[in-house]
C-alpha positions as protocol buffer text, in pm:
chain_id: "A"
residue {
  index: 1
  type: MET
  ca { x: -2069 y: 5205 z: -170 }
}
residue {
  index: 2
  type: ILE
  ca { x: -2017 y: 4847 z: -294 }
}
residue {
  index: 3
  type: ASN
  ca { x: -1956 y: 4973 z: -647 }
}
residue {
  index: 4
  type: GLN
  ca { x: -1687 y: 5208 z: -519 }
}
residue {
  index: 5
  type: PHE
  ca { x: -1520 y: 4925 z: -327 }
}
residue {
  index: 6
  type: VAL
  ca { x: -1527 y: 4696 z: -631 }
}
residue {
  index: 7
  type: THR
  ca { x: -1393 y: 4973 z: -857 }
}
residue {
  index: 8
  type: SER
  ca { x: -1115 y: 5057 z: -613 }
}
residue {
  index: 9
  type: ASN
  ca { x: -1016 y: 4691 z: -568 }
}
residue {
  index: 10
  type: TRP
  ca { x: -1082 y: 4549 z: -914 }
}
residue {
  index: 11
  type: TYR
  ca { x: -761 y: 4344 z: -909 }
}
residue {
  index: 12
  type: LEU
  ca { x: -880 y: 4153 z: -601 }
}
residue {
  index: 13
  type: PHE
  ca { x: -1207 y: 4066 z: -770 }
}
residue {
  index: 14
  type: ALA
  ca { x: -1023 y: 3962 z: -1087 }
}
residue {
  index: 15
  type: ALA
  ca { x: -803 y: 3731 z: -877 }
}
residue {
  index: 16
  type: LEU
  ca { x: -1110 y: 3592 z: -698 }
}
residue {
  index: 17
  type: ILE
  ca { x: -1282 y: 3514 z: -1029 }
}
residue {
  index: 18
  type: ALA
  ca { x: -966 y: 3347 z: -1162 }
}
residue {
  index: 19
  type: ILE
  ca { x: -932 y: 3130 z: -850 }
}
residue {
  index: 20
  type: LEU
  ca { x: -1298 y: 3029 z: -857 }
}
residue {
  index: 21
  type: GLY
  ca { x: -1262 y: 2940 z: -1225 }
}
residue {
  index: 22
  type: LEU
  ca { x: -961 y: 2718 z: -1154 }
}
residue {
  index: 23
  type: LEU
  ca { x: -1140 y: 2546 z: -866 }
}
residue {
  index: 24
  type: ALA
  ca { x: -1442 y: 2475 z: -1086 }
}
residue {
  index: 25
  type: PHE
  ca { x: -1229 y: 2353 z: -1377 }
}
residue {
  index: 26
  type: ASP
  ca { x: -1091 y: 2033 z: -1219 }
}
residue {
  index: 27
  type: PRO
  ca { x: -1426 y: 1863 z: -1140 }
}
residue {
  index: 28
  type: ILE
  ca { x: -1561 y: 1964 z: -1481 }
}
residue {
  index: 29
  type: ARG
  ca { x: -1251 y: 1824 z: -1652 }
}
residue {
  index: 30
  type: ARG
  ca { x: -1276 y: 1495 z: -1460 }
}
residue {
  index: 31
  type: ARG
  ca { x: -1645 y: 1448 z: -1539 }
}
residue {
  index: 32
  type: SER
  ca { x: -1600 y: 1528 z: -1908 }
}
residue {
  index: 33
  type: SER
  ca { x: -1316 y: 1275 z: -1930 }
}
residue {
  index: 34
  type: GLY
  ca { x: -1540 y: 997 z: -1793 }
}
residue {
  index: 35
  type: ILE
  ca { x: -1351 y: 976 z: -1465 }
}
residue {
  index: 36
  type: ARG
  ca { x: -1587 y: 1015 z: -1172 }
}
residue {
  index: 37
  type: PRO
  ca { x: -1495 y: 1112 z: -817 }
}
residue {
  index: 38
  type: VAL
  ca { x: -1626 y: 899 z: -531 }
}
residue {
  index: 39
  type: SER
  ca { x: -1624 y: 1010 z: -169 }
}
residue {
  index: 40
  type: ALA
  ca { x: -1473 y: 809 z: 115 }
}
residue {
  index: 41
  type: ILE
  ca { x: -1826 y: 751 z: 247 }
}
residue {
  index: 42
  type: GLN
  ca { x: -1953 y: 623 z: -90 }
}
residue {
  index: 43
  type: LEU
  ca { x: -1657 y: 395 z: -166 }
}
residue {
  index: 44
  type: PRO
  ca { x: -1747 y: 107 z: 70 }
}
residue {
  index: 45
  type: GLN
  ca { x: -2086 y: 79 z: -99 }
}
residue {
  index: 46
  type: LEU
  ca { x: -1918 y: 71 z: -440 }
}
residue {
  index: 47
  type: MET
  ca { x: -1681 y: -199 z: -312 }
}
residue {
  index: 48
  type: ASN
  ca { x: -1952 y: -412 z: -150 }
}
residue {
  index: 49
  type: HIS
  ca { x: -2235 y: -384 z: -403 }
}
residue {
  index: 50
  type: ASP
  ca { x: -2051 y: -326 z: -730 }
}
residue {
  index: 51
  type: ASN
  ca { x: -1736 y: -529 z: -656 }
}
residue {
  index: 52
  type: ALA
  ca { x: -1518 y: -228 z: -729 }
}
residue {
  index: 53
  type: VAL
  ca { x: -1146 y: -290 z: -770 }
}
residue {
  index: 54
  type: ILE
  ca { x: -920 y: -54 z: -574 }
}
residue {
  index: 55
  type: VAL
  ca { x: -589 y: 42 z: -736 }
}
residue {
  index: 56
  type: ASP
  ca { x: -357 y: 227 z: -499 }
}
residue {
  index: 57
  type: VAL
  ca { x: -104 y: 430 z: -700 }
}
residue {
  index: 58
  type: ARG
  ca { x: 110 y: 538 z: -403 }
}
residue {
  index: 59
  type: ASP
  ca { x: 463 y: 407 z: -365 }
}
residue {
  index: 60
  type: ASN
  ca { x: 520 y: 70 z: -196 }
}
residue {
  index: 61
  type: THR
  ca { x: 627 y: 222 z: 137 }
}
residue {
  index: 62
  type: ASP
  ca { x: 311 y: 431 z: 176 }
}
residue {
  index: 63
  type: PHE
  ca { x: 99 y: 135 z: 68 }
}
residue {
  index: 64
  type: GLU
  ca { x: 261 y: -94 z: 327 }
}
residue {
  index: 65
  type: ASN
  ca { x: 203 y: 165 z: 603 }
}
residue {
  index: 66
  type: SER
  ca { x: -172 y: 173 z: 540 }
}
residue {
  index: 67
  type: HIS
  ca { x: -408 y: 83 z: 259 }
}
residue {
  index: 68
  type: ILE
  ca { x: -767 y: -7 z: 187 }
}
residue {
  index: 69
  type: ALA
  ca { x: -837 y: -381 z: 221 }
}
residue {
  index: 70
  type: LYS
  ca { x: -795 y: -581 z: -100 }
}
residue {
  index: 71
  type: ALA
  ca { x: -633 y: -286 z: -281 }
}
residue {
  index: 72
  type: ILE
  ca { x: -386 y: -359 z: -560 }
}
residue {
  index: 73
  type: ASN
  ca { x: -67 y: -155 z: -533 }
}
residue {
  index: 74
  type: ILE
  ca { x: 75 y: -26 z: -861 }
}
residue {
  index: 75
  type: PRO
  ca { x: 282 y: 291 z: -809 }
}
residue {
  index: 76
  type: ILE
  ca { x: 191 y: 569 z: -1051 }
}
residue {
  index: 77
  type: ASN
  ca { x: 532 y: 559 z: -1221 }
}
residue {
  index: 78
  type: GLN
  ca { x: 485 y: 187 z: -1296 }
}
residue {
  index: 79
  type: LEU
  ca { x: 121 y: 197 z: -1406 }
}
residue {
  index: 80
  type: LYS
  ca { x: 182 y: 175 z: -1782 }
}
residue {
  index: 81
  type: LEU
  ca { x: 425 y: -113 z: -1729 }
}
residue {
  index: 82
  type: ASN
  ca { x: 166 y: -309 z: -1525 }
}
residue {
  index: 83
  type: LEU
  ca { x: -145 y: -280 z: -1740 }
}
residue {
  index: 84
  type: ALA
  ca { x: -149 y: -659 z: -1779 }
}
residue {
  index: 85
  type: ARG
  ca { x: -223 y: -692 z: -1403 }
}
residue {
  index: 86
  type: LEU
  ca { x: -541 y: -488 z: -1458 }
}
residue {
  index: 87
  type: GLU
  ca { x: -652 y: -648 z: -1783 }
}
residue {
  index: 88
  type: LYS
  ca { x: -900 y: -884 z: -1616 }
}
residue {
  index: 89
  type: TYR
  ca { x: -1082 y: -579 z: -1474 }
}
residue {
  index: 90
  type: ARG
  ca { x: -1131 y: -411 z: -1812 }
}
residue {
  index: 91
  type: LYS
  ca { x: -1491 y: -538 z: -1833 }
}
residue {
  index: 92
  type: LYS
  ca { x: -1739 y: -256 z: -1862 }
}
residue {
  index: 93
  type: GLU
  ca { x: -1933 y: -350 z: -1549 }
}
residue {
  index: 94
  type: THR
  ca { x: -1625 y: -356 z: -1323 }
}
residue {
  index: 95
  type: ALA
  ca { x: -1573 y: -27 z: -1142 }
}
residue {
  index: 96
  type: MET
  ca { x: -1206 y: 62 z: -1090 }
}
residue {
  index: 97
  type: VAL
  ca { x: -1123 y: 317 z: -819 }
}
residue {
  index: 98
  type: LEU
  ca { x: -780 y: 475 z: -815 }
}
residue {
  index: 99
  type: VAL
  ca { x: -645 y: 590 z: -479 }
}
residue {
  index: 100
  type: CYS
  ca { x: -346 y: 800 z: -374 }
}
residue {
  index: 101
  type: ARG
  ca { x: -265 y: 1022 z: -76 }
}
residue {
  index: 102
  type: SER
  ca { x: -473 y: 1329 z: -174 }
}
residue {
  index: 103
  type: GLY
  ca { x: -641 y: 1252 z: -508 }
}
residue {
  index: 104
  type: GLN
  ca { x: -408 y: 1416 z: -759 }
}
residue {
  index: 105
  type: GLN
  ca { x: -195 y: 1115 z: -852 }
}
residue {
  index: 106
  type: ALA
  ca { x: -508 y: 901 z: -874 }
}
residue {
  index: 107
  type: THR
  ca { x: -650 y: 1141 z: -1132 }
}
residue {
  index: 108
  type: ARG
  ca { x: -329 y: 1115 z: -1334 }
}
residue {
  index: 109
  type: GLY
  ca { x: -346 y: 736 z: -1313 }
}
residue {
  index: 110
  type: ALA
  ca { x: -711 y: 733 z: -1419 }
}
residue {
  index: 111
  type: GLN
  ca { x: -621 y: 945 z: -1722 }
}
residue {
  index: 112
  type: VAL
  ca { x: -357 y: 688 z: -1818 }
}
residue {
  index: 113
  type: LEU
  ca { x: -611 y: 407 z: -1788 }
}
residue {
  index: 114
  type: ARG
  ca { x: -873 y: 606 z: -1981 }
}
residue {
  index: 115
  type: LYS
  ca { x: -626 y: 642 z: -2269 }
}
residue {
  index: 116
  type: GLU
  ca { x: -585 y: 264 z: -2259 }
}
residue {
  index: 117
  type: ASN
  ca { x: -966 y: 230 z: -2293 }
}
residue {
  index: 118
  type: PHE
  ca { x: -1043 y: 115 z: -1940 }
}
residue {
  index: 119
  type: PRO
  ca { x: -1409 y: 198 z: -1873 }
}
residue {
  index: 120
  type: ASN
  ca { x: -1589 y: 279 z: -1548 }
}
residue {
  index: 121
  type: LEU
  ca { x: -1308 y: 471 z: -1374 }
}
residue {
  index: 122
  type: TYR
  ca { x: -1334 y: 651 z: -1041 }
}
residue {
  index: 123
  type: THR
  ca { x: -1093 y: 835 z: -814 }
}
residue {
  index: 124
  type: LEU
  ca { x: -1121 y: 854 z: -438 }
}
residue {
  index: 125
  type: ASP
  ca { x: -1197 y: 1220 z: -376 }
}
residue {
  index: 126
  type: GLY
  ca { x: -943 y: 1344 z: -122 }
}
residue {
  index: 127
  type: GLY
  ca { x: -749 y: 1016 z: -139 }
}
residue {
  index: 128
  type: MET
  ca { x: -635 y: 826 z: 167 }
}
residue {
  index: 129
  type: ASN
  ca { x: -639 y: 1153 z: 361 }
}
residue {
  index: 130
  type: ALA
  ca { x: -1018 y: 1162 z: 324 }
}
residue {
  index: 131
  type: TRP
  ca { x: -1050 y: 786 z: 393 }
}
residue {
  index: 132
  type: GLU
  ca { x: -857 y: 811 z: 718 }
}
residue {
  index: 133
  type: LYS
  ca { x: -1034 y: 1134 z: 818 }
}
residue {
  index: 134
  type: GLU
  ca { x: -1362 y: 941 z: 808 }
}
residue {
  index: 135
  type: HIS
  ca { x: -1201 y: 674 z: 1034 }
}
residue {
  index: 136
  type: LEU
  ca { x: -1261 y: 402 z: 777 }
}
residue {
  index: 137
  type: PRO
  ca { x: -1062 y: 80 z: 818 }
}
residue {
  index: 138
  type: VAL
  ca { x: -711 y: 39 z: 680 }
}
residue {
  index: 139
  type: GLN
  ca { x: -476 y: -254 z: 666 }
}
residue {
  index: 140
  type: ARG
  ca { x: -120 y: -214 z: 787 }
}
């Protein structure tokens, strides 16, 4: 019975396998690139115990509306132009966490910094959406 259903609807199963493959690809790609995701719940510990630096890559307006305390705002389209502002955090032991609204722009920013040989990079998994969903503090 199941075999008949699968045979009759093979295109649905092919689509399901393709979607699952795409969903699995992003975390694998991030880990293999040396960029690690950190959850909203884990980030305060990284900030408090490892003195992590938070780099918010959202535009200035979004940053001013709400941001994580002590975050540095460098919009994603200005990141390459502002590498000098981050130079003092290049040390291997300094964790740098990139933050955006949902996590996608932060990943792009982390890839830029990885190419510039910044070590110990993280992205906030789910971005500020996840941070605010957990009711963690923001500055306005």
